[in-house]
GROMACS .gro file of C-alpha atoms in nm:
model
  199
    1MET     CA    1   2.808   0.243  -1.202
    2ALA     CA    2   3.104   0.087  -0.953
    3LYS     CA    3   3.068  -0.247  -1.148
    4GLY     CA    4   2.983  -0.385  -1.475
    5TYR     CA    5   2.679  -0.500  -1.548
    6LYS     CA    6   2.709  -0.860  -1.520
    7GLU     CA    7   2.884  -0.813  -1.198
    8ALA     CA    8   2.607  -0.632  -1.075
    9MET     CA    9   2.374  -0.865  -1.150
   10GLU     CA   10   2.562  -1.164  -1.030
   11ASP     CA   11   2.674  -0.986  -0.662
   12ARG     CA   12   2.303  -0.862  -0.580
   13ARG     CA   13   2.196  -1.065  -0.280
   14SER     CA   14   1.946  -1.028  -0.034
   15ILE     CA   15   2.128  -0.859   0.279
   16TYR     CA   16   1.909  -0.837   0.547
   17GLY     CA   17   2.211  -0.673   0.790
   18ILE     CA   18   2.195  -0.285   0.677
   19CYS     CA   19   2.213   0.015   0.874
   20ASP     CA   20   2.111   0.383   0.815
   21GLU     CA   21   2.453   0.507   0.639
   22SER     CA   22   2.505   0.481   0.296
   23PRO     CA   23   2.854   0.504   0.041
   24ILE     CA   24   2.611   0.703  -0.201
   25SER     CA   25   2.404   0.999  -0.116
   26ALA     CA   26   2.018   1.082  -0.153
   27GLU     CA   27   2.043   1.198  -0.492
   28GLU     CA   28   2.201   0.953  -0.682
   29ILE     CA   29   1.984   0.708  -0.487
   30LEU     CA   30   1.690   0.901  -0.662
   31GLU     CA   31   1.839   0.901  -0.968
   32ILE     CA   32   1.900   0.543  -0.951
   33VAL     CA   33   1.552   0.502  -0.900
   34ASP     CA   34   1.462   0.764  -1.137
   35HIS     CA   35   1.631   0.618  -1.443
   36SER     CA   36   1.497   0.285  -1.381
   37THR     CA   37   1.160   0.359  -1.385
   38LYS     CA   38   1.185   0.565  -1.688
   39HIS     CA   39   1.349   0.340  -1.905
   40VAL     CA   40   1.255   0.028  -1.805
   41PRO     CA   41   0.995  -0.172  -2.046
   42SER     CA   42   0.657  -0.225  -1.976
   43ALA     CA   43   0.422  -0.401  -2.200
   44PHE     CA   44   0.208  -0.169  -2.445
   45ASN     CA   45   0.455   0.088  -2.299
   46SER     CA   46   0.182   0.147  -2.057
   47GLN     CA   47   0.479   0.284  -1.794
   48SER     CA   48   0.179   0.140  -1.458
   49GLN     CA   49   0.513   0.125  -1.248
   50ARG     CA   50   0.523   0.374  -0.991
   51VAL     CA   51   0.777   0.382  -0.657
   52ALA     CA   52   0.728   0.611  -0.330
   53VAL     CA   53   1.120   0.676  -0.181
   54LEU     CA   54   1.115   0.704   0.151
   55PHE     CA   55   1.392   0.822   0.347
   56GLY     CA   56   1.446   0.938   0.734
   57GLU     CA   57   1.150   0.966   0.964
   58ARG     CA   58   0.946   0.856   0.673
   59HIS     CA   59   1.147   0.507   0.706
   60LEU     CA   60   1.114   0.500   1.014
   61GLU     CA   61   0.747   0.526   1.008
   62PHE     CA   62   0.688   0.272   0.755
   63TRP     CA   63   0.843   0.022   0.934
   64GLY     CA   64   0.681   0.100   1.277
   65ILE     CA   65   0.333   0.093   1.035
   66VAL     CA   66   0.445  -0.274   0.922
   67MET     CA   67   0.513  -0.372   1.336
   68GLU     CA   68   0.210  -0.236   1.475
   69THR     CA   69  -0.009  -0.417   1.182
   70LEU     CA   70   0.208  -0.784   1.293
   71ARG     CA   71   0.165  -0.714   1.645
   72LYS     CA   72  -0.209  -0.687   1.596
   73ILE     CA   73  -0.227  -1.056   1.439
   74ILE     CA   74   0.074  -1.243   1.550
   75LEU     CA   75   0.122  -1.384   1.928
   76ALA     CA   76   0.291  -1.253   2.134
   77ASP     CA   77   0.485  -1.536   2.228
   78ASP     CA   78   0.575  -1.566   1.846
   79PHE     CA   79   0.611  -1.187   1.816
   80ARG     CA   80   1.028  -1.183   1.931
   81ALA     CA   81   1.127  -1.350   1.546
   82THR     CA   82   0.908  -1.104   1.394
   83GLU     CA   83   0.980  -0.785   1.570
   84LYS     CA   84   1.391  -0.872   1.511
   85LYS     CA   85   1.342  -0.857   1.124
   86ILE     CA   86   1.124  -0.570   1.123
   87ASN     CA   87   1.384  -0.377   1.359
   88GLY     CA   88   1.624  -0.518   1.111
   89PHE     CA   89   1.497  -0.324   0.824
   90ALA     CA   90   1.393  -0.044   0.989
   91ALA     CA   91   1.788   0.038   1.098
   92GLY     CA   92   1.859   0.130   0.706
   93CYS     CA   93   1.886   0.415   0.570
   94GLY     CA   94   1.549   0.392   0.287
   95THR     CA   95   1.251   0.236   0.151
   96LEU     CA   96   1.153   0.184  -0.148
   97LEU     CA   97   0.815   0.101  -0.217
   98PHE     CA   98   0.664   0.004  -0.517
   99TYR     CA   99   0.317   0.023  -0.697
  100ASP     CA  100   0.186  -0.066  -1.024
  101ASP     CA  101  -0.094   0.226  -1.091
  102THR     CA  102  -0.423   0.007  -1.152
  103SER     CA  103  -0.610   0.328  -1.331
  104VAL     CA  104  -0.323   0.229  -1.601
  105THR     CA  105  -0.343  -0.110  -1.653
  106LYS     CA  106  -0.685  -0.150  -1.608
  107GLY     CA  107  -0.766   0.127  -1.905
  108LEU     CA  108  -0.510  -0.082  -2.058
  109MET     CA  109  -0.782  -0.383  -1.999
  110ASP     CA  110  -1.054  -0.183  -2.144
  111ARG     CA  111  -0.897  -0.098  -2.432
  112PHE     CA  112  -0.719  -0.405  -2.539
  113MET     CA  113  -1.006  -0.702  -2.476
  114PRO     CA  114  -0.839  -0.980  -2.628
  115TYR     CA  115  -0.591  -0.951  -2.376
  116LYS     CA  116  -0.777  -0.848  -2.068
  117GLU     CA  117  -0.664  -1.075  -1.830
  118SER     CA  118  -0.278  -1.065  -1.934
  119PHE     CA  119  -0.257  -0.688  -1.828
  120PRO     CA  120  -0.237  -0.780  -1.486
  121ILE     CA  121   0.055  -1.050  -1.508
  122TRP     CA  122   0.237  -0.769  -1.779
  123ALA     CA  123   0.209  -0.512  -1.471
  124GLU     CA  124   0.422  -0.798  -1.249
  125GLN     CA  125   0.630  -0.824  -1.498
  126SER     CA  126   0.750  -0.493  -1.562
  127ASN     CA  127   0.753  -0.378  -1.213
  128GLY     CA  128   0.997  -0.721  -1.156
  129MET     CA  129   1.213  -0.599  -1.363
  130LEU     CA  130   1.235  -0.243  -1.279
  131GLN     CA  131   1.304  -0.410  -0.861
  132PHE     CA  132   1.576  -0.633  -1.051
  133ALA     CA  133   1.704  -0.350  -1.224
  134ILE     CA  134   1.720  -0.032  -0.917
  135TRP     CA  135   1.809  -0.359  -0.650
  136SER     CA  136   2.159  -0.436  -0.896
  137GLN     CA  137   2.211  -0.063  -0.946
  138LEU     CA  138   2.224  -0.004  -0.557
  139GLU     CA  139   2.440  -0.301  -0.512
  140ALA     CA  140   2.689  -0.194  -0.750
  141GLU     CA  141   2.680   0.122  -0.577
  142GLY     CA  142   2.735  -0.095  -0.188
  143LEU     CA  143   2.448  -0.068  -0.080
  144GLY     CA  144   2.253  -0.353   0.085
  145ALA     CA  145   1.861  -0.478  -0.005
  146THR     CA  146   1.588  -0.680  -0.023
  147ILE     CA  147   1.280  -0.726  -0.157
  148GLN     CA  148   0.978  -0.746   0.091
  149HIS     CA  149   0.621  -0.849   0.043
  150TYR     CA  150   0.380  -0.685   0.407
  151ASN     CA  151   0.156  -0.643   0.153
  152PRO     CA  152  -0.201  -0.685   0.195
  153ILE     CA  153  -0.251  -0.624   0.524
  154ILE     CA  154   0.000  -0.289   0.564
  155ASP     CA  155  -0.201  -0.080   0.237
  156LYS     CA  156  -0.410   0.121   0.347
  157GLU     CA  157  -0.301   0.265   0.660
  158VAL     CA  158   0.037   0.338   0.425
  159LYS     CA  159  -0.180   0.541   0.146
  160ASN     CA  160  -0.322   0.730   0.457
  161ALA     CA  161   0.005   0.754   0.605
  162PHE     CA  162   0.175   0.873   0.296
  163ASN     CA  163  -0.108   1.017   0.062
  164ILE     CA  164  -0.028   0.738  -0.187
  165PRO     CA  165  -0.283   0.792  -0.461
  166SER     CA  166  -0.601   0.531  -0.460
  167ALA     CA  167  -0.500   0.352  -0.785
  168TRP     CA  168  -0.166   0.247  -0.695
  169ARG     CA  169  -0.132  -0.112  -0.634
  170LEU     CA  170   0.154  -0.211  -0.331
  171ILE     CA  171   0.351  -0.470  -0.458
  172ALA     CA  172   0.706  -0.462  -0.289
  173GLN     CA  173   0.885  -0.304  -0.042
  174MET     CA  174   1.313  -0.259  -0.038
  175PRO     CA  175   1.484  -0.149   0.287
  176PHE     CA  176   1.847  -0.047   0.172
  177GLY     CA  177   2.168   0.037   0.329
  178ALA     CA  178   2.503   0.012   0.458
  179PRO     CA  179   2.524  -0.385   0.472
  180THR     CA  180   2.654  -0.479   0.779
  181GLU     CA  181   2.704  -0.874   0.684
  182GLU     CA  182   2.756  -1.104   0.390
  183PRO     CA  183   2.500  -1.284   0.242
  184ILE     CA  184   2.429  -1.629   0.306
  185GLN     CA  185   2.590  -1.916   0.048
  186LYS     CA  186   2.346  -1.909  -0.215
  187GLU     CA  187   2.321  -2.270  -0.434
  188PHE     CA  188   2.224  -2.276  -0.822
  189VAL     CA  189   2.029  -2.520  -1.009
  190PRO     CA  190   2.237  -2.675  -1.343
  191ILE     CA  191   2.198  -2.433  -1.591
  192GLU     CA  192   2.109  -2.716  -1.857
  193LYS     CA  193   1.839  -2.817  -1.653
  194ARG     CA  194   1.681  -2.413  -1.680
  195VAL     CA  195   1.828  -2.365  -2.015
  196ILE     CA  196   1.757  -2.509  -2.335
  197VAL     CA  197   1.912  -2.438  -2.705
  198ILE     CA  198   1.606  -2.558  -2.949
  199GLU     CA  199   1.790  -2.598  -3.275
   0.00000   0.00000   0.00000
């Protein structure tokens, strides 16, 4: 990794301007995804996080599905901004689809009844940690990315198009590519309002 851990966390931002180039190879991107998916923690060591990695034509196919799904529900006069946004994501070199394997999560709900209501929440938390871990490492290697949420309206068609297991529940999508613009300036709430020390 070209940057230290703290620096990678600090520099990880939403980058909407991306292109279909990458400073690292597809194999290196997959290594980041594989390593993070293996080592990011999960409640009861459930390991229910799943990732589908799309490159090239499959990446473009995914954003085509998103585009046509939205075209059916957004008025034509309002669609221009949406079309520009989706084309921006499609301009990248790949997309990660983040899933939870509900067969694992539901199995834990059945086995540990006192915590039944918490397992879906914990699954979301684990998936969020995975997204952050991958996103930070991609940034450290010079790639820009964002997290998008076009689920659930695309779920069925995406499952069919990419042969996604029926038990996998789509949580988020991450288009990535070499950055073509700087992130928007970010303002921070004073840290004293967000962290308290109890002694």
